[in-house]
Amino acid sequence: MTLLDKLQIELPSWAFGNSGTRFKVFGTPGTPRTIEEKIADAATVHRFTGLAPVVALHIPWDRVDDYRALRRHAADHGVRLGTINSNTFQDDDYKFGSLTHTDKAVRQKAIDHHLECIDIMAATGSRDLKIWLADGTNYPGQGDIRGRQDRLAESLAAIYQHIGEGQRLVLEYKFFEPAMYMTDVPDWGTAYAQVTALGERAVVCLDTGHHAPGTNIEFIVAQLLRLGKLGSFDFNSRFYADDDLIVGAADPFQLFRIMFEVIRGGGLDESSPVALMLDQCHNVEAKIPGQIRSVLNVQEMTARAHAVDTDALAVAQETGDVLGANAIFMDAFYTDIRPALAQWRTERGLPADPMAAFAESGYQDTINAERVGGTQSSWGA
Amino acid sequence: MTLLDKLQIELPSWAFGNSGTRFKVFGTPGTPRTIEEKIADAATVHRFTGLAPVVALHIPWDRVDDYRALRRHAADHGVRLGTINSNTFQDDDYKFGSLTHTDKAVRQKAIDHHLECIDIMAATGSRDLKIWLADGTNYPGQGDIRGRQDRLAESLAAIYQHIGEGQRLVLEYKFFEPAMYMTDVPDWGTAYAQVTALGERAVVCLDTGHHAPGTNIEFIVAQLLRLGKLGSFDFNSRFYADDDLIVGAADPFQLFRIMFEVIRGGGLDESSPVALMLDQCHNVEAKIPGQIRSVLNVQEMTARAHAVDTDALAVAQETGDVLGANAIFMDAFYTDIRPALAQWRTERGLPADPMAAFAESGYQDTINAERVGGTQSSWGA
Amino acid sequence: MTLLDKLQIELPSWAFGNSGTRFKVFGTPGTPRTIEEKIADAATVHRFTGLAPVVALHIPWDRVDDYRALRRHAADHGVRLGTINSNTFQDDDYKFGSLTHTDKAVRQKAIDHHLECIDIMAATGSRDLKIWLADGTNYPGQGDIRGRQDRLAESLAAIYQHIGEGQRLVLEYKFFEPAMYMTDVPDWGTAYAQVTALGERAVVCLDTGHHAPGTNIEFIVAQLLRLGKLGSFDFNSRFYADDDLIVGAADPFQLFRIMFEVIRGGGLDESSPVALMLDQCHNVEAKIPGQIRSVLNVQEMTARAHAVDTDALAVAQETGDVLGANAIFMDAFYTDIRPALAQWRTERGLPADPMAAFAESGYQDTINAERVGGTQSSWGA
Amino acid sequence: MTLLDKLQIELPSWAFGNSGTRFKVFGTPGTPRTIEEKIADAATVHRFTGLAPVVALHIPWDRVDDYRALRRHAADHGVRLGTINSNTFQDDDYKFGSLTHTDKAVRQKAIDHHLECIDIMAATGSRDLKIWLADGTNYPGQGDIRGRQDRLAESLAAIYQHIGEGQRLVLEYKFFEPAMYMTDVPDWGTAYAQVTALGERAVVCLDTGHHAPGTNIEFIVAQLLRLGKLGSFDFNSRFYADDDLIVGAADPFQLFRIMFEVIRGGGLDESSPVALMLDQCHNVEAKIPGQIRSVLNVQEMTARAHAVDTDALAVAQETGDVLGANAIFMDAFYTDIRPALAQWRTERGLPADPMAAFAESGYQDTINAERVGGTQSSWGA
């Protein structure tokens, strides 16, 4: 299982804060008040799984005075800082757009925010600047689709020229929400066209919840890998919209198919730059075990996908043996890999059952008791 | 245009408060702080359009000490109080359900909330208690689908026995959100089965944004009218999910088809009990003119639908003249009815162009200046 | 595994004939020319799996002179005749509808066809008359939605009065296709309202491919079982529309959830009248092993669903343990039940691996050699 | 209305033959038996509308011995031959793919078919070779997604090198059908990536029915025009899948928005190479008037889109006046342009009401009487 030893999953700091829907955000005891506490929680996920050594930051939610100190704090907890995620959707100035805004001053403000993020990357040692834009419009006629796209290209170019050697600009696309008629980067095609225009260090982020109903996501994975433009994943799962549920919870077979194409396309090769990140929104489930479950699901489906007998599959595919090929593929999905993974963990000094081990560890009780007072972190702060 | 004289649209009080998405709620100057100010704004919509003489309340958002005084306040502004909407989705107790909760105490709390609403109805003179439930689950296995449905039936029955003569329990269905795997009243079939089990005074509310992609909504309108169970509408429009946009903004032809079936099924007859209510969520557009636009759109599509030459249509339908029938139908949709509606307004002492008249009236400037301090109303308060 | 011993799946005769898409129907060697050959193939599926002792007929595709002889032919092959499926979509008279047609003569013709089917049921010993209607319209205005629904009710009532003791009228719904704007029985709510109006012997058929994108099918299963109106399934799977793929191929976890609700609602109880039928359309895969794969998938997901620790699940559900409940549910799905099923088969004298056993049996070669000349069966004949 | 004078719509020859669904194809009197008769019908559409001077051919359906004679036949009828559409989906060899097939011999056969089409283009004077592929798979594992994509690129390159000066290879994408799990060109992003790799003379065809539910098609139009890669349209409309209904029938407002972006992006400029083609499938409506209705709908929505006050719109867009911008946009949509179009026709010697004029012309009766015997054209021949 050497491939599994390479599997590293990046956790989003905000997954440990409160989040929810427009109807209600439920707070829970023990929720972090600071980025330092979020990192402690993320490190706990890694300690129990061995899978999640990287924590992504969100600016300004995770803004601190001293990022180098934060970097040491992470190292002290056994993890490192990862992707820097920008935010241009929570300021009144951005009501009608950020990088696409008709007002040059607003665009410049949004560009400057990204330059701040790039500065932070230098301090945190982060490789990736991830840009998800809420830009878009709610009503036909509200904005000029073409003009917005042109301004987007211009703004991205202004940011891109500050992306250093060994760094990447990662552009995320999203089908809808919060914009309800048109988003400015709605699909992989748009993200691909934009990053291709920028240059080699610009790549695409695929969030598994950001597609139209019925979209074959593994096809996009295969295609972006083929084109050399798959930068990273935001893993989560959904039944309807951008539900941001636990990874693999809605359709484990889809996760299996996605990981199969990741492997097929070299996304887990030694030299692969593809970042596997989670992006969930814990609404009703416990946060830390919710993340543990997600990283275990990614690992499990990666292991099942890796178990496909690709030689036999290739023969069946080439001979038009539809049922045979499908059977080979499904056999790997249906085979219970969990005992092997428990052994993999035990061999590495990890708990065989991370969910149970966490529950028994008392960590949650400790933070419930300690984290009293202050303001719990959420999307708003 | 006698049919148009019957057209009355109910405005939701909360449309005048701030609302938005999980990402950001943008506040605007002049936003009401109290239900009295919301009523004043709603009455303004009516004053400029002659279409919206009723204001729906949401409890607890619009809770006051003296509902009879509120009723007089409304009357003083030329409108009356309408549907009472309950709320069982913003209390921590309801995290795992309200009327469907496994805990009998929580169910009773939710039932009691509805009994409070019924008490309010007596004071406000309201006919309808509308129940939209956020109940549902996010993960397979999280809840017992069947048990939840049984408990829902039991809870609704407990509420229904307090619904008086001349009152109605109106049950709304919703495809998803905030629940992401299963909602307890996901479709019209479930709402219909539940209200049929209750009795004659229980009916269904159809929110035009609460369906699966591609659903033929006018069919459901026709079917519920046929079954005598269409209680009310929550009008809005959507491109993707429950976008809560201005009515008719996303697909005016769909609104036309819906209003055609409303008329066809007797929903605008003198004796019809069908309530036409709006339910929007103003995220980026101005609130009062947003409501004016919506009621005008309903009126306009009603007028166009009413203009269909139904005699000629019937002949074409019966003779299998596909293109002829469609042409008769489309001709009414394509004919510009706006001049006739301007005249209808002028004849009744209303401004020919309500949008322009409101803009020129100075009302917005006045409330912007007056409504300073306090807490702007929103979904949270 | 007593529950598994009760599992009986009904095979559609037409699955053994040629079928495909509007673009192309690919013929294959060995395809049956007659209903007798179809029954022989269906019996072969049963011989290798022990799961499929019933064959559904489609009239007029399977029309014969002597149905009692056909019944004996089936018995000789170790299977029995099941559901009679009517067909009102391949005659020019039905271009604009059958049971809903504006022309009384066409409606009567369609009613008479169903009476013929009921006569056949007497001869074949079938319990169920299944009605799937292609009725609907392609363009807004083309038909009168309400009038069509009223005529449907009247026509169904005319048929229902001939449904004898111990027989059932089973009404199937479908979201779209071949009608592209509106189908007359588009959803479970409509089917439920129509069969409820008929009486106790009228029930609903749920085809797993006949829903809007994102529809929670297991909810409908639970609801129809609760209402006592789930008559039968048409199992298949789909990624997009009514793709009619191998059961469980697109989303095995969904099949698991559906079977869990079937069991939960008593659909596999000794006394349950629910019929489990397949309805696939083999386009590119081999037909007989395609059916074997489907019945095995149903069995496997039934076994996994049956393995859910429902006592532990109930506790987790009642205590709001979201992750715990989900974990119990998923554990059953993820556990490899196939060795146990192989043993179940061996104990009953069946091949441990039915797919391999069929491949080695030489049956396909035999029919390829024998079935030369004549006209291969298809949807058209 | 100079822009309208530039509007030219290309008619597909196969729209005049029989077509339908996998359930039934209804034949009609007067249906052409030959390509010459199809051209006569297409020319009739042009004679009554002045909008449709070009007829697209489909090979092999429209294969003739002498294409130069066919070209003269078209000219004699007042129209010219347009796009050549290839067909690699109705031959048994293509069951598992054509340009993507694992078997080099099959790929070469499919390439050779396209070279034949290019030869035909020389004779017919056609500019465009349009490639729509049915290639794809029905089951996960059936094919190697990545390998298929690589083979597609290789096959297209082999074809492209034969595309001459002034000619174009136009690649069409489709979300699904007939492939039910994965199509090899499922979205505009894939088509764009493939044609960009080929070169300047390779462009994309956008069929308005080939997208996932909810896709914002006008965004794609704007984007492809911006990237210089919008080659042509296949216009039709849909409620659910690839319904192939009359253009604009399902959502006239969407057609308006699409045409607005076409104009905005220069797609109707003098120098624009964008081809506007119809692609419908007449199932229940009359064929010739069905085409007349479609071209009139395109014209009408183009005229309404052209009437948008773009100067005022730009001001509203730049000032964040959401309701104002939307109102300007909608005003053009809601204004009845039909009288102006009737006048436009009259001024050019065309009938004011083409539908009525065709009905009165007796053309249908004539062809009904003349076209007796022979085999009616359909997708199969």
Coordinates of N, CA, C and O in Angstrom, one line a residue, chain A residues 236-238 244-250 280 282 285 289-291 293-294 297, chain B residues 139, chain C residues 323 326:
Chain A
N236 N -16.2 17.2 -0.7 CA -17.4 17.2 0.2 C -18.4 16.3 -0.5 O -18.0 15.7 -1.6
S237 N -19.6 16.3 -0.1 CA -20.6 15.5 -0.9 C -21.9 16.2 -0.8 O -22.2 17.1 0.0
R238 N -22.8 15.9 -1.7 CA -24.1 16.6 -1.8 C -25.1 15.7 -2.5 O -24.8 14.8 -3.3
D244 N -22.3 20.5 1.0 CA -21.1 20.5 1.9 C -21.1 19.4 3.0 O -20.7 19.7 4.1
L245 N -21.6 18.3 2.6 CA -21.7 17.2 3.6 C -20.4 16.4 3.7 O -19.4 16.7 2.9
I246 N -20.3 15.5 4.6 CA -19.1 14.7 4.8 C -18.8 14.0 3.5 O -19.6 13.5 2.8
V247 N -17.5 14.0 3.2 CA -17.0 13.4 1.9 C -17.5 11.9 1.8 O -17.3 11.1 2.7
G248 N -18.0 11.6 0.7 CA -18.4 10.3 0.4 C -19.8 9.9 1.0 O -20.2 8.7 0.8
A249 N -20.4 10.7 1.8 CA -21.6 10.4 2.5 C -22.8 10.2 1.6 O -23.6 9.3 1.8
A250 N -22.8 11.0 0.5 CA -24.0 11.0 -0.3 C -23.9 9.9 -1.4 O -24.9 9.2 -1.7
Q280 N -16.0 21.1 3.9 CA -17.3 20.8 4.4 C -17.9 21.9 5.3 O -17.2 22.8 5.6
H282 N -20.1 21.8 8.6 CA -20.8 20.9 9.6 C -22.0 21.7 10.2 O -21.8 22.7 10.9
E285 N -23.7 17.7 12.6 CA -22.8 16.7 13.1 C -21.6 17.3 13.9 O -21.3 18.4 13.7
P289 N -14.9 14.7 14.8 CA -15.2 13.4 14.2 C -15.8 13.5 12.8 O -15.6 12.5 12.0
G290 N -16.5 14.5 12.5 CA -17.0 14.7 11.1 C -15.8 14.8 10.2 O -15.8 14.2 9.1
Q291 N -14.7 15.5 10.6 CA -13.5 15.5 9.7 C -12.8 14.2 9.7 O -12.3 13.8 8.6
R293 N -14.1 11.3 9.9 CA -14.9 10.4 9.0 C -14.6 10.8 7.6 O -14.4 9.9 6.7
S294 N -14.5 12.0 7.3 CA -14.3 12.4 5.9 C -12.9 11.9 5.4 O -12.8 11.4 4.3
N297 N -13.0 8.3 4.8 CA -13.7 7.9 3.6 C -12.8 8.1 2.4 O -12.9 7.3 1.5
Chain B
Y139 N -28.0 13.0 6.6 CA -27.3 11.8 6.3 C -28.2 10.6 6.3 O -29.0 10.5 7.2
Chain C
L323 N -23.4 11.1 13.6 CA -22.3 10.3 13.0 C -22.4 8.9 13.4 O -22.1 8.0 12.6
N326 N -25.2 7.2 11.2 CA -24.7 7.1 9.9 C -23.7 6.0 9.8 O -23.7 5.2 8.8

